[in-house]
Amino acid sequence: MVVARPVQGKHRTIKNRINVVLLILFLVLPFLRFGGNPFVLLDIPGRKFHVFGLEIWPHEFYFLHLILIMSGLSLFFFTALLGRIWCGYGCPQTIFMDFYDWGAKLLVGSEYGKRPLNTSQKIRQYLAFFILAIFFSFIFLAYFVPYEEIASDLMHARFFAGPDTLAPAAWVVFMVMSVGFAVFNAGYFRENACKLVCPYGRFQTALLDTHSPIVSYDVKRGEPRREGKQKLFEHGGDCIDCNMCNLVCPTGIDIREGLQVGCIACGLCVDACTNVLSKFEKRTLIDYRTIEQVENPDAHRKYLRPRTVVYASLLLCFATAFVYLLVTRIPMYATVLRDRAISALYVPDIGYQNGYEVHVGNQSRKPIEVKIMVLDKRYEILAPQDTYKIGAEGFEKIRFVVRSAQKEEFARTRPIEFKIVDVNEPTHERVVQTVFSYPI
Ligand code: SF4
Ligand code: SF4
């Protein structure tokens, strides 16, 4: 388990600012309501996802797919352009480890991260991890269960799945797993998540090219480094082998050994080396450079290159498709089922009849009134009502019979289409298809 030594500097300051902004977003987003609707809520039992105000219903999961594709492409684009910026500055693992360390430092004191802890300090360290894990897990839970429900369950001590069972409620199971995982991660696993588990680290390393910035050590200036008790700068290179770059590294790697998958490009070793060498009026040996700049320090960064152009173009295409789908979105959905009780009947003097059940959902936040029509003049709908009212975000099952006076020659079944129209917004319509059957 690596606990990095605290460091001050430009990159640490940038990281702190980003951490605070992202933490505030994490803490606030699940509590935001607009017009009574959640801004962000992944309601799995209700099969409705609220993503930044957009309400995604099960038949609209293509929105979610597009969001995931755009996130993936953004990762590709920004990695090619700016290196592993996501790992160093945006990844929740990196950010939460900073907050767990901040909490532990509060209870342990300034020695935290600087030297091995005694038993009492270790107990305080784990106590801090545990308290923060509970707090963060409650917030995380609010992304899946409305916070009003969590508060009500807590106030009424509803910890079980039902009144006559000792099985824990789903949210209690979630909390136990989340807290357990968080304490294990902060207290033991930590840097191994980046080094051994995270697939993004491997993807991102594969996505770098010779023009992507990486954190690297200047071997030409740094070596030969100081060895053992050698006097400062008796050695040929500028590296005084203070080991600070290694001690401040959250994944515990020595960047002087070259680019490694464990380097999350956080730049903290840059701060450490800058602080150390500035005392000797020397420039840092570790910095963000492209692989080309490592070979040739005078090389310029190329932002415009085939890889970045292709990623940006793809991103633009998907973003355009997303906006188009959003703008042309119809807040109503419909499906049709055949009513097995009235399938393929012949009634003398009336004709052939089939029964149907149309399910209409209103995704808007106001009631709507819909009318069902059949798109073929040979059929006639025999419905108990002309129009049907559906409440805000409601759902109706509408049953009706369709009559055909004549039998289709040689046909056992014929396709039939129904149009469901919002009476007050005629552009909001859905067409569903099924078949009309004739008795043998
Ligand atoms: S080597 Fe430097 S940039 Fe890479 S993870 Fe460690 S501290 Fe961050
Ligand atoms: S911080 Fe700089 S001087 Fe110190 S060991 Fe690392 S590279 Fe060498």
Short mmCIF file of C-alpha atoms and ligand atoms in Angstrom, two decimals:
data_model
loop_
_atom_site.label_atom_id
_atom_site.label_comp_id
_atom_site.label_asym_id
_atom_site.label_seq_id
_atom_site.Cartn_x
_atom_site.Cartn_y
_atom_site.Cartn_z
CA MET A 1 0.00 0.00 0.00
CA VAL A 2 1.51 3.31 -1.13
CA VAL A 3 0.76 6.47 0.84
CA ALA A 4 2.41 9.28 -1.05
CA ARG A 5 4.29 12.02 0.72
CA PRO A 6 2.49 15.40 0.50
CA VAL A 7 4.00 17.87 -1.97
CA GLN A 8 3.38 21.50 -2.91
CA GLY A 9 3.60 22.90 -6.38
CA LYS A 10 1.86 23.93 -9.57
CA HIS A 11 0.44 20.50 -10.45
CA ARG A 12 -0.65 19.82 -6.88
CA THR A 13 -2.52 23.13 -6.87
CA ILE A 14 -4.23 22.36 -10.19
CA LYS A 15 -5.15 18.90 -8.92
CA ASN A 16 -6.55 20.34 -5.67
CA ARG A 17 -8.74 22.80 -7.54
CA ILE A 18 -10.07 20.15 -9.90
CA ASN A 19 -10.63 17.78 -6.95
CA VAL A 20 -12.72 20.39 -5.13
CA VAL A 21 -14.86 21.18 -8.20
CA LEU A 22 -15.47 17.48 -8.96
CA LEU A 23 -16.18 16.70 -5.31
CA ILE A 24 -18.76 19.48 -5.14
CA LEU A 25 -20.42 18.09 -8.30
CA PHE A 26 -20.40 14.58 -6.82
CA LEU A 27 -21.96 15.83 -3.59
CA VAL A 28 -24.57 18.07 -5.19
CA LEU A 29 -25.78 16.35 -8.37
CA PRO A 30 -27.98 13.63 -6.79
CA PHE A 31 -29.78 16.24 -4.67
CA LEU A 32 -30.74 18.57 -7.51
CA ARG A 33 -34.41 18.60 -8.51
CA PHE A 34 -35.94 20.62 -11.33
CA GLY A 35 -39.72 20.80 -11.35
CA GLY A 36 -39.66 17.92 -8.88
CA ASN A 37 -37.61 15.76 -11.25
CA PRO A 38 -34.10 14.50 -10.47
CA PHE A 39 -31.25 16.02 -12.42
CA VAL A 40 -29.20 12.82 -12.12
CA LEU A 41 -30.73 9.51 -10.98
CA LEU A 42 -30.15 6.00 -12.30
CA ASP A 43 -33.47 4.48 -11.29
CA ILE A 44 -32.85 0.81 -12.11
CA PRO A 45 -36.06 -0.69 -10.61
CA GLY A 46 -38.13 2.06 -12.30
CA ARG A 47 -36.12 1.52 -15.53
CA LYS A 48 -35.67 5.27 -15.97
CA PHE A 49 -32.35 7.07 -16.13
CA HIS A 50 -32.17 10.80 -15.45
CA VAL A 51 -28.91 12.02 -16.95
CA PHE A 52 -28.27 15.76 -16.62
CA GLY A 53 -31.98 16.53 -16.87
CA LEU A 54 -32.55 14.16 -19.80
CA GLU A 55 -34.99 11.42 -18.87
CA ILE A 56 -34.06 8.19 -20.64
CA TRP A 57 -36.77 5.53 -20.87
CA PRO A 58 -36.05 1.84 -21.62
CA HIS A 59 -36.88 2.16 -25.34
CA GLU A 60 -34.51 5.15 -25.59
CA PHE A 61 -31.36 3.45 -24.38
CA TYR A 62 -29.71 4.54 -27.63
CA PHE A 63 -29.22 7.90 -25.84
CA LEU A 64 -27.22 6.09 -23.18
CA HIS A 65 -25.26 4.21 -25.85
CA LEU A 66 -24.46 7.50 -27.57
CA ILE A 67 -23.36 9.07 -24.28
CA LEU A 68 -21.05 6.09 -23.66
CA ILE A 69 -19.66 6.19 -27.21
CA MET A 70 -19.01 9.93 -26.91
CA SER A 71 -17.33 9.43 -23.53
CA GLY A 72 -15.08 6.76 -25.07
CA LEU A 73 -14.22 8.96 -28.04
CA SER A 74 -13.51 11.91 -25.74
CA LEU A 75 -11.11 9.69 -23.82
CA PHE A 76 -9.35 8.73 -27.09
CA PHE A 77 -9.23 12.35 -28.27
CA PHE A 78 -7.96 13.92 -25.05
CA THR A 79 -5.43 11.12 -24.49
CA ALA A 80 -3.98 11.63 -27.98
CA LEU A 81 -3.96 15.40 -27.42
CA LEU A 82 -2.95 15.75 -23.77
CA GLY A 83 -1.77 12.30 -22.63
CA ARG A 84 -3.17 10.48 -19.61
CA ILE A 85 -4.90 13.60 -18.31
CA TRP A 86 -7.98 11.59 -17.29
CA CYS A 87 -5.93 9.30 -15.03
CA GLY A 88 -4.05 12.11 -13.36
CA TYR A 89 -6.81 14.68 -12.94
CA GLY A 90 -10.28 13.26 -13.61
CA CYS A 91 -10.37 9.63 -12.48
CA PRO A 92 -12.52 9.01 -9.37
CA GLN A 93 -9.95 6.52 -8.02
CA THR A 94 -7.22 9.18 -8.04
CA ILE A 95 -9.50 11.87 -6.62
CA PHE A 96 -11.03 9.76 -3.87
CA MET A 97 -7.58 8.56 -2.76
CA ASP A 98 -6.64 12.21 -2.27
CA PHE A 99 -9.72 12.75 -0.09
CA TYR A 100 -9.15 9.58 1.94
CA ASP A 101 -5.57 10.71 2.54
CA TRP A 102 -6.79 14.17 3.48
CA GLY A 103 -9.20 12.63 6.03
CA ALA A 104 -6.49 10.34 7.44
CA LYS A 105 -4.08 13.26 7.76
CA LEU A 106 -6.68 15.11 9.84
CA LEU A 107 -6.87 12.26 12.37
CA VAL A 108 -3.26 11.07 12.22
CA GLY A 109 -1.43 14.38 12.00
CA SER A 110 1.30 15.79 9.78
CA GLU A 111 3.35 12.57 10.02
CA TYR A 112 0.85 10.86 7.75
CA GLY A 113 2.57 9.87 4.49
CA LYS A 114 6.02 10.79 5.79
CA ARG A 115 6.98 7.81 7.94
CA PRO A 116 5.56 4.38 8.93
CA LEU A 117 2.61 4.71 11.33
CA ASN A 118 2.43 3.19 14.81
CA THR A 119 -0.60 1.13 15.90
CA SER A 120 -2.56 4.05 17.34
CA GLN A 121 -2.00 6.09 14.18
CA LYS A 122 -3.03 3.14 12.02
CA ILE A 123 -6.29 2.79 13.99
CA ARG A 124 -6.99 6.49 13.42
CA GLN A 125 -6.12 6.13 9.74
CA TYR A 126 -8.64 3.30 9.27
CA LEU A 127 -11.22 5.16 11.34
CA ALA A 128 -10.92 8.11 8.93
CA PHE A 129 -11.23 5.77 5.94
CA PHE A 130 -14.32 4.16 7.49
CA ILE A 131 -16.10 7.45 8.26
CA LEU A 132 -15.38 8.82 4.78
CA ALA A 133 -16.43 5.53 3.16
CA ILE A 134 -19.83 5.72 4.89
CA PHE A 135 -20.30 9.34 3.89
CA PHE A 136 -19.29 8.84 0.25
CA SER A 137 -21.33 5.61 0.00
CA PHE A 138 -24.51 7.42 1.10
CA ILE A 139 -23.93 10.03 -1.59
CA PHE A 140 -23.18 7.31 -4.14
CA LEU A 141 -26.40 5.51 -3.13
CA ALA A 142 -28.35 8.69 -3.87
CA TYR A 143 -27.36 8.29 -7.54
CA PHE A 144 -29.48 5.10 -7.62
CA VAL A 145 -32.18 5.70 -4.99
CA PRO A 146 -33.85 9.12 -4.55
CA TYR A 147 -32.39 10.76 -1.45
CA GLU A 148 -35.93 11.39 -0.14
CA GLU A 149 -36.45 7.60 0.03
CA ILE A 150 -33.09 7.04 1.74
CA ALA A 151 -33.90 9.72 4.33
CA SER A 152 -37.35 8.24 4.96
CA ASP A 153 -35.92 4.69 5.34
CA LEU A 154 -33.34 5.99 7.80
CA MET A 155 -35.87 8.01 9.81
CA HIS A 156 -38.23 5.05 10.09
CA ALA A 157 -35.39 2.54 10.60
CA ARG A 158 -36.50 0.46 7.60
CA PHE A 159 -33.43 -1.73 7.30
CA PHE A 160 -35.16 -4.93 6.18
CA ALA A 161 -36.67 -5.97 2.85
CA GLY A 162 -40.13 -6.30 4.44
CA PRO A 163 -41.99 -6.32 7.79
CA ASP A 164 -41.87 -10.14 8.13
CA THR A 165 -38.34 -10.84 7.02
CA LEU A 166 -34.86 -10.44 8.38
CA ALA A 167 -33.41 -10.11 4.86
CA PRO A 168 -31.68 -6.71 4.59
CA ALA A 169 -33.16 -4.04 2.33
CA ALA A 170 -31.42 -3.61 -1.04
CA TRP A 171 -29.97 -0.23 -0.01
CA VAL A 172 -28.45 -1.77 3.15
CA VAL A 173 -26.74 -4.45 1.01
CA PHE A 174 -25.51 -1.70 -1.32
CA MET A 175 -24.12 0.31 1.60
CA VAL A 176 -22.33 -2.68 3.16
CA MET A 177 -20.73 -3.59 -0.17
CA SER A 178 -19.82 -0.02 -1.03
CA VAL A 179 -18.29 0.77 2.39
CA GLY A 180 -16.43 -2.57 2.42
CA PHE A 181 -15.04 -1.97 -1.05
CA ALA A 182 -14.07 1.65 -0.29
CA VAL A 183 -12.19 0.77 2.93
CA PHE A 184 -10.43 -2.15 1.20
CA ASN A 185 -9.48 0.15 -1.68
CA ALA A 186 -8.25 3.06 0.46
CA GLY A 187 -6.63 0.89 3.13
CA TYR A 188 -5.01 -1.80 1.03
CA PHE A 189 -5.53 -1.94 -2.72
CA ARG A 190 -4.95 1.71 -3.76
CA GLU A 191 -2.27 2.01 -6.45
CA ASN A 192 -2.91 -1.58 -7.55
CA ALA A 193 -6.21 -0.42 -9.06
CA CYS A 194 -4.16 1.69 -11.54
CA LYS A 195 -1.30 -0.76 -11.96
CA LEU A 196 -3.11 -4.09 -12.11
CA VAL A 197 -6.83 -3.69 -12.67
CA CYS A 198 -7.82 -0.56 -14.56
CA PRO A 199 -8.37 -1.26 -18.27
CA TYR A 200 -8.30 2.47 -19.10
CA GLY A 201 -4.67 2.69 -18.06
CA ARG A 202 -3.79 0.07 -20.63
CA PHE A 203 -6.06 1.59 -23.30
CA GLN A 204 -4.63 5.00 -22.71
CA THR A 205 -1.06 3.80 -22.93
CA ALA A 206 -1.95 2.18 -26.27
CA LEU A 207 -3.59 5.42 -27.42
CA LEU A 208 -0.49 7.53 -26.94
CA ASP A 209 1.74 8.34 -29.89
CA THR A 210 5.07 10.12 -30.19
CA HIS A 211 3.30 13.51 -30.04
CA SER A 212 1.24 12.85 -26.88
CA PRO A 213 2.65 14.39 -23.71
CA ILE A 214 3.92 12.01 -21.03
CA VAL A 215 5.74 12.65 -17.78
CA SER A 216 9.39 11.83 -18.36
CA TYR A 217 12.78 12.16 -16.76
CA ASP A 218 15.54 13.94 -18.64
CA VAL A 219 18.15 11.19 -18.73
CA LYS A 220 20.70 13.29 -20.63
CA ARG A 221 20.74 16.03 -17.99
CA GLY A 222 20.04 13.85 -14.98
CA GLU A 223 22.60 11.05 -15.40
CA PRO A 224 25.01 10.00 -14.04
CA ARG A 225 23.08 10.68 -10.83
CA ARG A 226 24.55 10.99 -7.36
CA GLU A 227 25.53 7.67 -5.82
CA GLY A 228 25.70 6.74 -2.13
CA LYS A 229 27.40 9.40 -0.01
CA GLN A 230 28.92 11.18 -3.01
CA LYS A 231 29.05 14.97 -2.52
CA LEU A 232 26.40 17.03 -4.29
CA PHE A 233 27.23 17.66 -7.96
CA GLU A 234 30.50 15.75 -7.85
CA HIS A 235 28.54 13.37 -10.04
CA GLY A 236 28.20 14.23 -13.74
CA GLY A 237 24.40 14.66 -13.93
CA ASP A 238 21.92 16.94 -12.16
CA CYS A 239 19.95 14.24 -10.30
CA ILE A 240 20.95 14.29 -6.64
CA ASP A 241 19.08 11.01 -6.03
CA CYS A 242 16.95 12.59 -3.28
CA ASN A 243 14.19 10.09 -4.13
CA MET A 244 11.52 12.76 -3.63
CA CYS A 245 10.01 12.04 -7.07
CA ASN A 246 9.45 8.47 -5.93
CA LEU A 247 8.12 9.36 -2.46
CA VAL A 248 5.42 11.75 -3.71
CA CYS A 249 4.22 9.36 -6.43
CA PRO A 250 0.71 8.05 -5.64
CA THR A 251 1.43 4.79 -7.47
CA GLY A 252 4.91 4.46 -5.94
CA ILE A 253 6.86 4.24 -9.19
CA ASP A 254 10.27 5.67 -9.99
CA ILE A 255 9.79 7.68 -13.17
CA ARG A 256 13.56 7.72 -13.69
CA GLU A 257 13.20 4.10 -14.83
CA GLY A 258 11.19 5.24 -17.87
CA LEU A 259 7.53 5.33 -18.89
CA GLN A 260 5.47 2.78 -16.99
CA VAL A 261 1.82 1.73 -17.05
CA GLY A 262 1.58 2.77 -13.38
CA CYS A 263 2.32 6.42 -14.23
CA ILE A 264 -0.98 8.27 -14.14
CA ALA A 265 0.65 11.49 -15.39
CA CYS A 266 -0.41 13.46 -12.29
CA GLY A 267 2.73 15.62 -12.40
CA LEU A 268 3.41 15.42 -8.64
CA CYS A 269 6.93 14.18 -9.28
CA VAL A 270 7.40 17.28 -11.48
CA ASP A 271 6.50 19.43 -8.45
CA ALA A 272 8.85 17.43 -6.22
CA CYS A 273 11.81 17.70 -8.57
CA THR A 274 11.08 21.39 -9.26
CA ASN A 275 11.10 22.09 -5.49
CA VAL A 276 14.34 20.17 -4.90
CA LEU A 277 16.36 21.45 -7.84
CA SER A 278 15.15 25.04 -7.55
CA LYS A 279 17.19 25.20 -4.33
CA PHE A 280 20.29 24.66 -6.50
CA GLU A 281 19.00 27.00 -9.20
CA LYS A 282 18.51 24.16 -11.61
CA ARG A 283 15.53 23.27 -13.75
CA THR A 284 13.41 20.23 -12.99
CA LEU A 285 14.57 16.97 -14.55
CA ILE A 286 11.03 15.62 -14.72
CA ASP A 287 8.39 17.31 -16.85
CA TYR A 288 5.58 16.81 -19.35
CA ARG A 289 7.13 16.18 -22.77
CA THR A 290 6.11 14.30 -25.89
CA ILE A 291 8.14 11.20 -26.74
CA GLU A 292 9.53 13.19 -29.67
CA GLN A 293 10.63 15.99 -27.30
CA VAL A 294 12.39 13.40 -25.14
CA GLU A 295 14.56 12.55 -28.17
CA ASN A 296 14.74 16.10 -29.48
CA PRO A 297 14.06 18.82 -26.84
CA ASP A 298 13.57 21.48 -29.56
CA ALA A 299 10.70 19.60 -31.24
CA HIS A 300 7.32 21.38 -31.15
CA ARG A 301 4.11 19.73 -30.04
CA LYS A 302 1.81 18.83 -32.92
CA TYR A 303 -1.81 19.04 -31.91
CA LEU A 304 -3.23 18.71 -35.42
CA ARG A 305 -2.44 15.22 -36.67
CA PRO A 306 -4.45 12.42 -38.37
CA ARG A 307 -5.27 10.67 -35.11
CA THR A 308 -6.64 13.78 -33.35
CA VAL A 309 -8.53 14.88 -36.48
CA VAL A 310 -10.21 11.45 -36.86
CA TYR A 311 -11.20 11.30 -33.18
CA ALA A 312 -12.52 14.89 -33.24
CA SER A 313 -14.52 14.23 -36.45
CA LEU A 314 -16.08 11.06 -35.02
CA LEU A 315 -16.90 12.89 -31.82
CA LEU A 316 -18.56 15.67 -33.78
CA CYS A 317 -20.62 13.15 -35.82
CA PHE A 318 -21.91 11.39 -32.71
CA ALA A 319 -22.57 14.68 -30.94
CA THR A 320 -24.58 15.88 -33.97
CA ALA A 321 -26.57 12.62 -34.02
CA PHE A 322 -27.22 13.01 -30.29
CA VAL A 323 -28.49 16.57 -30.67
CA TYR A 324 -30.64 15.59 -33.66
CA LEU A 325 -32.26 12.73 -31.75
CA LEU A 326 -32.81 14.98 -28.78
CA VAL A 327 -34.45 17.74 -30.81
CA THR A 328 -36.71 15.34 -32.76
CA ARG A 329 -37.57 13.29 -29.69
CA ILE A 330 -41.29 12.48 -29.29
CA PRO A 331 -42.29 12.15 -25.63
CA MET A 332 -44.63 9.25 -26.25
CA TYR A 333 -44.09 5.58 -26.95
CA ALA A 334 -46.42 2.79 -28.07
CA THR A 335 -46.37 -0.98 -28.50
CA VAL A 336 -49.11 -3.31 -29.70
CA LEU A 337 -50.11 -6.81 -28.64
CA ARG A 338 -52.77 -9.03 -30.11
CA ASP A 339 -55.66 -9.81 -27.78
CA ARG A 340 -55.70 -13.60 -27.71
CA ALA A 341 -59.32 -13.65 -26.46
CA ILE A 342 -60.56 -12.05 -29.71
CA SER A 343 -58.15 -13.26 -32.36
CA ALA A 344 -59.58 -14.13 -35.75
CA LEU A 345 -63.36 -14.24 -35.19
CA TYR A 346 -66.08 -14.26 -37.83
CA VAL A 347 -69.40 -12.65 -36.78
CA PRO A 348 -72.24 -13.09 -39.29
CA ASP A 349 -73.51 -9.80 -40.78
CA ILE A 350 -70.60 -7.89 -39.13
CA GLY A 351 -67.49 -9.47 -40.60
CA TYR A 352 -64.06 -10.53 -39.37
CA GLN A 353 -62.79 -9.25 -36.05
CA ASN A 354 -59.46 -9.19 -34.22
CA GLY A 355 -58.75 -7.75 -30.79
CA TYR A 356 -55.68 -5.66 -29.87
CA GLU A 357 -54.11 -4.08 -26.86
CA VAL A 358 -52.04 -0.97 -27.47
CA HIS A 359 -49.74 0.20 -24.67
CA VAL A 360 -49.18 3.94 -24.77
CA GLY A 361 -46.71 5.71 -22.48
CA ASN A 362 -46.65 9.45 -21.87
CA GLN A 363 -43.07 10.57 -21.19
CA SER A 364 -43.98 14.24 -20.79
CA ARG A 365 -44.67 15.97 -17.48
CA LYS A 366 -48.22 16.97 -18.45
CA PRO A 367 -51.29 14.82 -19.28
CA ILE A 368 -51.98 14.05 -22.93
CA GLU A 369 -54.98 12.88 -24.92
CA VAL A 370 -54.41 10.35 -27.70
CA LYS A 371 -56.43 8.93 -30.56
CA ILE A 372 -55.84 5.58 -32.26
CA MET A 373 -56.33 5.22 -36.03
CA VAL A 374 -55.87 2.33 -38.41
CA LEU A 375 -53.85 3.07 -41.53
CA ASP A 376 -55.90 1.02 -44.00
CA LYS A 377 -59.41 1.89 -45.13
CA ARG A 378 -60.44 -1.79 -45.28
CA TYR A 379 -60.38 -1.89 -41.48
CA GLU A 380 -62.45 -0.13 -38.92
CA ILE A 381 -61.72 0.35 -35.23
CA LEU A 382 -64.53 -0.48 -32.81
CA ALA A 383 -63.32 1.21 -29.64
CA PRO A 384 -65.29 2.14 -26.54
CA GLN A 385 -63.85 5.68 -26.64
CA ASP A 386 -62.73 8.10 -29.31
CA THR A 387 -59.76 9.43 -27.36
CA TYR A 388 -57.88 8.34 -24.24
CA LYS A 389 -56.36 10.50 -21.52
CA ILE A 390 -52.95 9.55 -20.18
CA GLY A 391 -51.59 11.23 -17.06
CA ALA A 392 -48.17 12.89 -16.77
CA GLU A 393 -45.47 10.21 -17.12
CA GLY A 394 -48.37 7.74 -17.14
CA PHE A 395 -49.09 4.61 -19.04
CA GLU A 396 -52.34 3.15 -20.47
CA LYS A 397 -53.35 -0.20 -21.91
CA ILE A 398 -56.01 0.46 -24.54
CA ARG A 399 -58.06 -2.49 -25.75
CA PHE A 400 -60.17 -2.37 -28.89
CA VAL A 401 -61.52 -4.49 -31.73
CA VAL A 402 -60.78 -4.10 -35.43
CA ARG A 403 -63.34 -5.14 -38.00
CA SER A 404 -62.88 -6.09 -41.62
CA ALA A 405 -65.98 -6.62 -43.75
CA GLN A 406 -64.21 -8.73 -46.34
CA LYS A 407 -61.82 -11.64 -46.21
CA GLU A 408 -58.55 -11.27 -48.05
CA GLU A 409 -58.40 -13.88 -50.83
CA PHE A 410 -55.90 -16.69 -50.04
CA ALA A 411 -54.50 -14.73 -47.09
CA ARG A 412 -54.41 -16.16 -43.59
CA THR A 413 -52.99 -12.93 -42.15
CA ARG A 414 -52.37 -9.40 -43.34
CA PRO A 415 -50.08 -6.71 -41.90
CA ILE A 416 -51.93 -3.90 -40.17
CA GLU A 417 -50.63 -0.58 -38.84
CA PHE A 418 -52.04 1.68 -36.13
CA LYS A 419 -51.21 5.31 -35.66
CA ILE A 420 -51.36 6.80 -32.17
CA VAL A 421 -51.59 10.59 -32.26
CA ASP A 422 -51.46 13.18 -29.51
CA VAL A 423 -54.70 15.10 -30.19
CA ASN A 424 -53.24 18.42 -29.01
CA GLU A 425 -49.80 17.95 -30.64
CA PRO A 426 -50.53 16.21 -33.96
CA THR A 427 -46.79 16.03 -34.82
CA HIS A 428 -46.37 13.68 -31.86
CA GLU A 429 -47.33 10.34 -33.34
CA ARG A 430 -46.21 6.73 -33.21
CA VAL A 431 -46.95 3.99 -35.73
CA VAL A 432 -47.04 0.36 -34.58
CA GLN A 433 -47.34 -2.75 -36.73
CA THR A 434 -48.92 -6.13 -36.18
CA VAL A 435 -51.13 -8.54 -38.20
CA PHE A 436 -54.83 -9.08 -38.76
CA SER A 437 -55.79 -12.79 -38.89
CA TYR A 438 -58.70 -14.48 -40.63
CA PRO A 439 -60.25 -17.68 -39.27
CA ILE A 440 -59.42 -20.84 -41.25
S1 SF4 B 1 5.60 9.04 -11.87
FE1 SF4 B 1 5.07 11.17 -11.48
S2 SF4 B 1 3.44 11.64 -12.91
FE2 SF4 B 1 3.65 9.41 -12.84
S3 SF4 B 1 2.16 8.78 -11.30
FE3 SF4 B 1 4.09 9.02 -10.24
S4 SF4 B 1 4.04 11.14 -9.50
FE4 SF4 B 1 2.43 10.99 -11.01
S1 SF4 B 2 13.36 14.53 -7.44
FE1 SF4 B 2 14.68 15.10 -9.15
S2 SF4 B 2 16.69 15.23 -8.19
FE2 SF4 B 2 15.43 14.10 -6.76
S3 SF4 B 2 15.74 11.97 -7.32
FE3 SF4 B 2 13.96 12.66 -8.46
S4 SF4 B 2 14.83 13.29 -10.40
FE4 SF4 B 2 16.54 13.18 -9.01
#
